[in-house]
Coordinates of C-alpha atoms and ligand atoms in Angstrom, one line a residue:
X109 CA -111.3 -16.8 -117.4
X110 CA -110.2 -13.4 -118.5
X111 CA -106.6 -12.9 -119.5
X112 CA -104.8 -9.7 -120.5
X113 CA -101.1 -9.1 -120.9
X114 CA -99.1 -6.2 -122.3
X115 CA -95.5 -7.1 -121.5
X116 CA -93.7 -4.6 -123.7
X117 CA -92.4 -1.5 -121.9
X118 CA -93.4 1.7 -123.7
X119 CA -91.5 5.0 -124.0
X120 CA -93.8 7.5 -125.8
X121 CA -93.3 11.2 -126.6
X122 CA -91.5 13.8 -128.7
X123 CA -87.8 13.0 -128.4
X124 CA -88.4 9.5 -127.1
X125 CA -85.8 8.1 -129.6
X126 CA -83.1 9.8 -127.6
X127 CA -83.8 7.2 -124.9
X128 CA -82.5 4.4 -127.1
X129 CA -79.0 4.8 -125.8
X130 CA -80.1 4.5 -122.1
X131 CA -82.3 1.5 -123.0
X132 CA -79.4 -0.3 -124.6
X133 CA -77.2 0.4 -121.6
X134 CA -79.8 -1.1 -119.3
X135 CA -79.7 -4.2 -121.5
X136 CA -75.9 -4.1 -121.3
X137 CA -75.7 -4.1 -125.1
X138 CA -72.3 -3.7 -126.7
X139 CA -73.2 -5.0 -130.1
X140 CA -76.5 -4.2 -131.9
X141 CA -78.2 -5.4 -135.0
X142 CA -80.2 -2.7 -136.7
X143 CA -83.0 -3.8 -139.0
X144 CA -84.9 -1.5 -141.4
X145 CA -85.9 -0.9 -145.0
X146 CA -84.9 1.4 -147.8
X147 CA -87.8 3.8 -147.2
X148 CA -86.5 4.5 -143.6
X149 CA -83.0 4.7 -144.9
X150 CA -83.9 7.4 -147.3
X151 CA -85.4 9.6 -144.5
X152 CA -81.9 10.0 -143.0
X153 CA -83.2 8.7 -139.6
X154 CA -80.7 5.8 -139.5
X155 CA -77.6 8.0 -139.7
X156 CA -78.9 10.3 -137.0
X157 CA -79.9 7.5 -134.6
X158 CA -77.0 5.1 -135.1
X159 CA -74.3 7.8 -135.6
X160 CA -74.8 8.7 -132.0
X161 CA -74.5 5.0 -130.9
X162 CA -71.3 4.4 -132.9
X163 CA -69.8 7.6 -131.3
X164 CA -70.6 6.0 -127.9
X165 CA -68.5 3.0 -128.9
X166 CA -71.2 0.4 -129.7
X167 CA -70.8 -2.0 -132.5
X168 CA -73.7 -1.7 -135.0
X169 CA -74.4 -4.3 -137.6
X170 CA -77.1 -3.3 -140.1
X171 CA -79.6 -5.1 -142.2
X172 CA -81.2 -2.7 -144.6
X173 CA -83.0 -5.1 -147.0
X174 CA -86.3 -5.5 -145.3
X175 CA -89.1 -5.9 -147.9
X176 CA -92.8 -5.1 -147.6
X177 CA -94.9 -8.2 -146.7
X178 CA -91.7 -10.0 -145.6
X179 CA -91.2 -13.5 -146.8
X180 CA -89.5 -16.7 -145.4
X181 CA -86.7 -16.2 -148.0
X182 CA -85.9 -12.7 -147.0
X183 CA -85.8 -13.6 -143.3
X184 CA -83.6 -16.6 -143.8
X185 CA -81.2 -14.7 -146.0
X186 CA -80.8 -12.1 -143.2
X187 CA -80.4 -14.7 -140.5
X188 CA -77.6 -16.4 -142.5
X189 CA -75.8 -13.2 -142.8
X190 CA -75.7 -12.5 -139.0
X191 CA -75.8 -15.9 -137.4
X192 CA -72.7 -16.5 -135.3
X193 CA -72.0 -12.8 -134.7
X194 CA -72.2 -11.5 -131.2
X195 CA -75.5 -9.6 -131.1
X196 CA -76.8 -8.5 -127.7
X197 CA -79.9 -6.6 -128.8
X198 CA -81.8 -6.1 -132.0
X199 CA -83.2 -2.6 -132.9
X200 CA -86.0 -2.5 -135.5
X201 CA -86.9 0.8 -137.0
X202 CA -89.9 1.3 -139.3
X203 CA -93.3 -0.1 -139.8
X204 CA -94.7 -3.6 -139.4
X205 CA -92.5 -5.0 -142.2
X206 CA -89.3 -4.0 -140.4
X207 CA -90.4 -4.9 -136.9
X208 CA -91.9 -8.3 -138.0
X209 CA -88.7 -9.0 -140.0
X210 CA -86.7 -8.3 -136.9
X211 CA -88.8 -10.6 -134.7
X212 CA -88.4 -13.5 -137.2
X213 CA -84.7 -12.9 -137.8
X214 CA -84.2 -12.8 -134.1
X215 CA -85.8 -16.3 -133.9
X216 CA -83.5 -17.7 -136.5
X217 CA -80.3 -16.3 -134.8
X218 CA -80.8 -18.8 -132.0
X219 CA -83.1 -21.4 -133.7
X220 CA -82.6 -23.5 -136.8
X221 CA -84.3 -22.5 -140.2
X222 CA -86.8 -22.9 -141.8
X223 CA -89.0 -20.4 -140.1
X224 CA -92.1 -22.3 -141.1
X225 CA -91.6 -24.8 -138.2
X226 CA -92.3 -22.0 -135.7
X227 CA -95.7 -21.1 -137.1
X228 CA -98.3 -20.8 -134.3
X229 CA -98.2 -19.9 -130.7
X230 CA -95.0 -20.4 -128.6
X231 CA -93.5 -22.9 -131.0
X232 CA -90.0 -21.3 -130.7
X233 CA -87.8 -23.4 -128.4
X234 CA -84.7 -21.3 -127.8
X235 CA -84.8 -17.8 -126.2
X236 CA -84.1 -14.8 -128.5
X237 CA -82.2 -11.6 -127.7
X238 CA -84.1 -8.5 -126.5
X239 CA -85.8 -6.5 -129.3
X240 CA -86.3 -2.7 -129.2
X241 CA -89.0 -1.7 -131.7
X242 CA -89.0 1.9 -132.9
X243 CA -92.3 2.3 -134.7
X244 CA -92.4 4.9 -137.5
X245 CA -95.5 4.1 -139.5
X246 CA -98.3 4.2 -136.8
X247 CA -100.2 1.3 -138.2
X248 CA -99.7 -2.3 -137.3
X249 CA -99.0 -2.1 -133.5
X250 CA -96.3 -4.7 -134.1
X251 CA -94.1 -2.8 -131.5
X252 CA -96.3 -4.2 -128.7
X253 CA -97.6 -7.5 -130.2
X254 CA -96.3 -11.0 -129.8
X255 CA -96.8 -11.6 -133.5
X256 CA -94.5 -11.7 -136.5
X257 CA -96.2 -12.1 -139.8
X258 CA -94.1 -13.8 -142.5
X259 CA -95.3 -14.9 -145.9
X260 CA -94.6 -18.5 -146.8
X261 CA -93.7 -18.3 -150.4
X262 CA -94.6 -21.9 -151.3
X263 CA -98.1 -21.8 -149.7
X264 CA -98.6 -18.0 -150.5
X265 CA -99.8 -17.7 -147.0
X266 CA -99.2 -15.1 -144.3
X267 CA -97.9 -17.3 -141.4
X268 CA -98.2 -16.0 -137.9
X269 CA -95.3 -16.7 -135.5
X270 CA -96.4 -15.7 -132.1
X271 CA -95.2 -15.9 -128.5
X272 CA -92.9 -14.6 -125.8
X273 CA -89.7 -14.8 -127.9
X274 CA -91.2 -12.6 -130.6
X275 CA -92.6 -9.9 -128.3
X276 CA -90.6 -6.7 -128.2
X277 CA -88.9 -5.9 -124.9
X278 CA -89.2 -2.1 -125.4
X279 CA -91.3 0.0 -127.8
X280 CA -90.0 3.5 -128.5
X281 CA -92.7 5.8 -129.9
X282 CA -91.6 9.2 -131.0
X283 CA -94.2 11.1 -133.0
X284 CA -91.5 13.3 -134.6
X285 CA -90.2 10.2 -136.4
X286 CA -93.6 9.8 -138.2
X287 CA -93.8 13.3 -139.7
X288 CA -92.0 12.2 -142.9
X289 CA -94.5 9.4 -143.6
X290 CA -96.1 10.2 -147.0
X291 CA -99.8 11.1 -146.9
X292 CA -101.0 8.0 -148.8
X293 CA -99.0 5.7 -146.5
X294 CA -100.2 7.6 -143.4
X295 CA -103.8 7.1 -144.6
X296 CA -103.5 3.4 -145.2
X297 CA -101.4 2.5 -142.1
X298 CA -103.8 4.7 -140.1
X299 CA -106.8 2.8 -141.5
X300 CA -105.1 -0.5 -140.6
X301 CA -104.8 0.8 -137.0
X302 CA -108.5 1.8 -137.0
X303 CA -109.4 -1.6 -138.3
X304 CA -107.4 -3.2 -135.4
X305 CA -109.3 -1.0 -132.9
X306 CA -112.7 -1.7 -134.3
X307 CA -112.2 -5.5 -135.0
X308 CA -110.7 -6.1 -131.6
X309 CA -113.6 -4.3 -130.0
X310 CA -116.3 -6.3 -131.6
X311 CA -114.3 -9.6 -131.4
X312 CA -115.9 -12.4 -129.5
X313 CA -112.6 -12.6 -127.5
X314 CA -112.9 -9.0 -126.4
X315 CA -112.9 -8.4 -122.6
X316 CA -113.0 -5.2 -120.5
X317 CA -109.2 -5.0 -120.5
X318 CA -109.0 -5.0 -124.3
X319 CA -112.2 -3.0 -124.8
X320 CA -110.9 0.1 -123.0
X321 CA -107.8 0.1 -125.2
X322 CA -109.9 -0.4 -128.4
X323 CA -112.3 2.4 -127.6
X324 CA -109.6 4.9 -126.8
X325 CA -107.7 3.9 -130.0
X326 CA -110.9 4.4 -132.1
X327 CA -111.3 7.9 -130.7
X328 CA -107.7 8.9 -131.2
X329 CA -107.3 7.5 -134.7
X330 CA -110.6 8.4 -136.2
X331 CA -110.6 11.9 -134.9
X332 CA -107.0 12.7 -135.9
X333 CA -106.2 10.7 -138.9
X334 CA -107.5 13.2 -141.6
X335 CA -105.4 15.9 -140.0
X336 CA -102.3 13.7 -139.9
X337 CA -102.8 12.9 -143.6
X338 CA -103.4 16.4 -144.8
X339 CA -101.0 18.2 -142.5
X340 CA -98.2 15.7 -141.8
X341 CA -96.2 18.3 -139.8
X342 CA -99.0 18.5 -137.2
X343 CA -97.4 16.8 -134.2
X344 CA -100.5 16.7 -132.1
X345 CA -102.4 14.7 -134.8
X346 CA -99.3 12.5 -135.5
X347 CA -98.9 11.9 -131.8
X348 CA -102.6 10.9 -131.3
X349 CA -102.6 8.6 -134.3
X350 CA -99.4 6.9 -133.1
X351 CA -100.7 6.5 -129.6
X352 CA -104.0 5.1 -131.0
X353 CA -102.2 2.6 -133.2
X354 CA -100.2 1.2 -130.2
X355 CA -103.3 1.0 -128.0
X356 CA -105.0 -0.9 -130.8
X357 CA -102.0 -3.3 -130.9
X358 CA -102.4 -3.9 -127.2
X359 CA -106.1 -4.7 -127.7
X360 CA -105.8 -7.0 -130.7
X361 CA -102.8 -8.8 -129.2
X362 CA -105.3 -10.4 -126.9
X363 CA -108.8 -10.0 -128.6
X364 CA -107.4 -10.8 -132.2
X365 CA -109.2 -9.4 -135.3
X366 CA -112.0 -10.0 -137.7
X367 CA -112.9 -10.5 -141.4
X368 CA -111.4 -7.3 -142.8
X369 CA -108.1 -8.9 -141.9
X370 CA -109.2 -12.3 -143.4
X371 CA -109.5 -10.4 -146.7
X372 CA -106.3 -8.3 -146.2
X373 CA -104.0 -11.2 -145.6
X374 CA -104.6 -13.0 -148.9
X375 CA -104.6 -9.7 -150.8
X376 CA -101.0 -9.2 -149.5
X377 CA -99.8 -12.8 -149.7
X378 CA -101.1 -13.5 -153.3
X379 CA -101.1 -10.0 -154.9
X380 CA -98.6 -8.0 -152.7
X381 CA -101.3 -5.3 -152.0
X382 CA -99.8 -3.0 -149.3
X383 CA -101.1 -4.4 -146.0
X384 CA -102.6 -1.2 -144.6
X385 CA -104.3 -0.4 -147.9
X386 CA -105.9 -3.8 -148.1
X387 CA -107.5 -3.2 -144.7
X388 CA -108.6 0.3 -145.6
X389 CA -110.4 -1.0 -148.6
X390 CA -112.2 -3.8 -146.7
X391 CA -113.1 -2.1 -143.4
X392 CA -116.4 -0.3 -144.1
X393 CA -118.0 -3.1 -146.1
X394 CA -117.1 -5.7 -143.5
X395 CA -118.6 -3.5 -140.7
X396 CA -121.8 -3.3 -142.9
X397 CA -121.9 -7.1 -143.1
X398 CA -121.2 -7.6 -139.3
X399 CA -123.5 -4.8 -138.1
X400 CA -126.6 -6.7 -137.1
X401 CA -124.6 -9.3 -135.2
X402 CA -123.0 -6.7 -132.9
X403 CA -125.3 -3.7 -133.1
X404 CA -124.8 -2.5 -129.5
X405 CA -121.1 -2.7 -129.8
X406 CA -121.0 -0.7 -133.1
X407 CA -123.1 1.9 -131.4
X408 CA -120.3 2.3 -128.8
X409 CA -117.8 2.4 -131.7
X410 CA -119.8 5.3 -133.2
X411 CA -119.7 7.2 -129.8
X412 CA -116.0 6.8 -129.6
X413 CA -115.7 8.1 -133.2
X414 CA -117.6 11.2 -132.0
X415 CA -120.8 10.4 -134.0
X416 CA -123.1 11.2 -131.0
X417 CA -124.9 9.2 -128.4
X418 CA -127.8 8.3 -130.7
X419 CA -125.7 6.9 -133.5
X420 CA -126.2 3.4 -134.9
X421 CA -124.1 0.8 -136.8
X422 CA -125.3 2.4 -140.1
X423 CA -123.8 5.7 -139.1
X424 CA -120.5 4.0 -138.4
X425 CA -120.5 2.4 -141.9
X426 CA -121.3 5.8 -143.5
X427 CA -118.6 7.6 -141.5
X428 CA -116.0 4.9 -142.6
X429 CA -117.1 5.2 -146.2
X430 CA -116.7 9.0 -146.0
X431 CA -113.3 8.6 -144.4
X432 CA -112.1 6.5 -147.3
X433 CA -113.3 9.2 -149.7
X434 CA -111.6 11.9 -147.7
X435 CA -108.4 9.9 -147.5
X436 CA -108.4 8.9 -151.2
X437 CA -108.4 5.2 -150.5
X438 CA -108.7 3.6 -153.9
X439 CA -111.1 0.8 -154.9
X440 CA -109.8 -2.8 -155.2
X441 CA -109.7 -2.7 -159.0
X442 CA -106.8 -0.2 -158.9
X443 CA -104.5 -2.9 -157.6
X444 CA -104.4 -5.0 -160.8
X445 CA -106.6 -7.7 -159.2
X446 CA -109.2 -9.1 -161.7
X447 CA -112.7 -10.4 -160.8
X448 CA -111.4 -13.9 -161.8
X449 CA -109.0 -13.6 -158.8
X450 CA -111.8 -13.3 -156.3
X451 CA -112.2 -17.1 -155.9
X452 CA -108.6 -17.5 -154.8
X453 CA -108.9 -14.6 -152.3
X454 CA -112.3 -15.8 -150.9
X455 CA -111.0 -19.4 -150.5
X456 CA -107.9 -18.1 -148.7
X457 CA -110.0 -15.8 -146.5
X458 CA -112.0 -18.8 -145.4
X459 CA -108.8 -20.3 -143.9
X460 CA -107.9 -17.2 -141.8
X461 CA -108.0 -17.7 -138.0
X462 CA -109.6 -14.3 -137.3
X463 CA -112.9 -15.7 -138.8
X464 CA -113.3 -17.6 -135.5
X465 CA -113.6 -14.4 -133.4
X466 CA -115.6 -12.4 -135.9
X467 CA -119.1 -11.5 -134.5
X468 CA -120.9 -12.8 -137.6
X469 CA -120.5 -16.2 -139.2
X470 CA -118.4 -16.3 -142.4
X471 CA -119.0 -17.9 -145.7
X472 CA -117.3 -18.1 -149.1
X473 CA -120.3 -16.3 -150.7
X474 CA -120.0 -13.5 -148.2
X475 CA -116.3 -13.0 -149.0
X476 CA -117.1 -13.0 -152.7
X477 CA -119.8 -10.5 -152.1
X478 CA -117.6 -8.1 -150.1
X479 CA -114.9 -8.3 -152.8
X480 CA -117.4 -7.4 -155.4
X481 CA -118.6 -4.4 -153.4
X482 CA -115.2 -3.0 -152.8
X483 CA -114.0 -3.7 -156.4
X484 CA -115.2 -0.4 -157.9
X485 CA -116.0 2.9 -156.4
Ligands
NAD111 N1 -96.9 -8.0 -136.0 C1 -98.1 -7.6 -136.0 O1 -98.7 -7.5 -134.9 C2 -98.7 -7.1 -137.3 C3 -99.9 -6.6 -137.3 C4 -100.5 -6.2 -138.5 C5 -99.7 -6.3 -139.6 N2 -98.5 -6.8 -139.6 C6 -97.6 -6.9 -140.9 O2 -96.9 -5.7 -141.0 C7 -96.6 -5.4 -142.4 C8 -97.1 -4.1 -142.8 O3 -96.5 -3.0 -142.0 P1 -96.8 -1.5 -142.3 O4 -98.2 -1.4 -142.7 O5 -96.4 -0.8 -141.1 O6 -96.0 -1.1 -143.5 P2 -94.4 -1.1 -143.8 O7 -93.6 -1.5 -142.6 O8 -94.2 -2.0 -145.0 O9 -94.1 0.4 -144.2 C9 -94.8 1.0 -145.2 C10 -93.8 2.0 -145.9 O10 -93.7 3.2 -145.1 C11 -92.3 3.5 -145.1 N3 -92.1 4.2 -143.8 C12 -92.3 3.8 -142.6 N4 -92.1 4.8 -141.7 C13 -91.7 5.9 -142.4 C14 -91.4 7.2 -142.1 N5 -91.4 7.6 -140.8 N6 -91.1 8.1 -143.1 C15 -91.1 7.7 -144.4 N7 -91.4 6.5 -144.7 C16 -91.7 5.5 -143.8 C17 -91.6 2.2 -145.2 O11 -90.2 2.4 -145.7 C18 -92.4 1.5 -146.2 O12 -92.1 1.8 -147.5 C19 -97.3 -6.5 -143.2 O13 -96.4 -7.6 -143.5 C20 -98.4 -7.1 -142.2 O14 -98.8 -8.4 -142.4 C21 -97.9 -7.2 -138.4
ZN112 ZN1 -103.9 -5.0 -139.5

């Protein structure tokens, strides 16, 4: 049986953020909890967006302490601060860290802590309030996925809390909000989105409904990311990368991911490597490993990238390696990780659920080998 679902309503385009007020009115919101991090705060976006709402008479509570790779402790501290307050809608602004934090905080406003007990699919018993996600980093696709990724500090594991109560009600995608994203962050979040698009396309769970989203995402991201990185003011490139990252989110929300993510998750959970960067470092080498198990599909990936009708999986690998050079994606050894740490990463990667839908079988030795290959340039 094929299943596909994309329940989040999407508002996309320059100026889309001006629709926030009307969306809040539709949801009959009088009191809003805004969730974001210090990086977003420093852009001045918060004052512009919420100044308007305050002038309209809404009550705005603010949580501005979102951390990268959010943890159980950071979520529970936020929930304790706002539990018991009248909150009609949550508005998250930022990248995956802000949106995932908002999803998990939302869970704990109507459900008891600890957050660990809701790990898995549809484990949250009590309904949450509507969530409006304003994505500004064009990477994770969290604005349209059912997933909140929260690090369990005890187990040093990225837990996935997924289901209808963690799916955003509305996604607001305004490319103008992404122009301030610094070049290195644009490069790594964009590579994460490209990894979502490629891994969801070759996944054993892919179906025609997900594949069409994945292929369009590959085209939009690969063909526009270098311009978005080098010329951040280019709204056409920004717009295409943002659209691609959301399409990729719609695809992997159903088809899930693959082994680049199996490596990226422990790199974040154990060593706090920025999530997008971890994927960017792993992508080309994992495609090389998978290539002969999904050769036809990688050929179609190459066509979507614009490599020509005759391209092969090797051309895709080469193009991804060249992309990393062009975007200055560093090697793994620049993160402070030592070769002695590979064992912990490979063992954790073996536990990752996205191994199950990877087109090639996985092994501890394979993960060790990939880590060695991406360690130095
Ligand atoms: N829920 C999902 O479906 C899903 C999918 C993949 C990853 N994730 C999770 O998302 C997190 C990573 O999210 P991310 O890669 O988007 O990074 P992020 O949210 O941590 O943001 C990266 C940096 O960019 C800054 N930033 C964002 N937008 C900006 C803008 N417009 N201008 C200037 N600075 C801006 C932020 O302040 C931050 O410093 C990880 O925890 C990862 O596990 C979630
Ligand atoms: Zn990802």
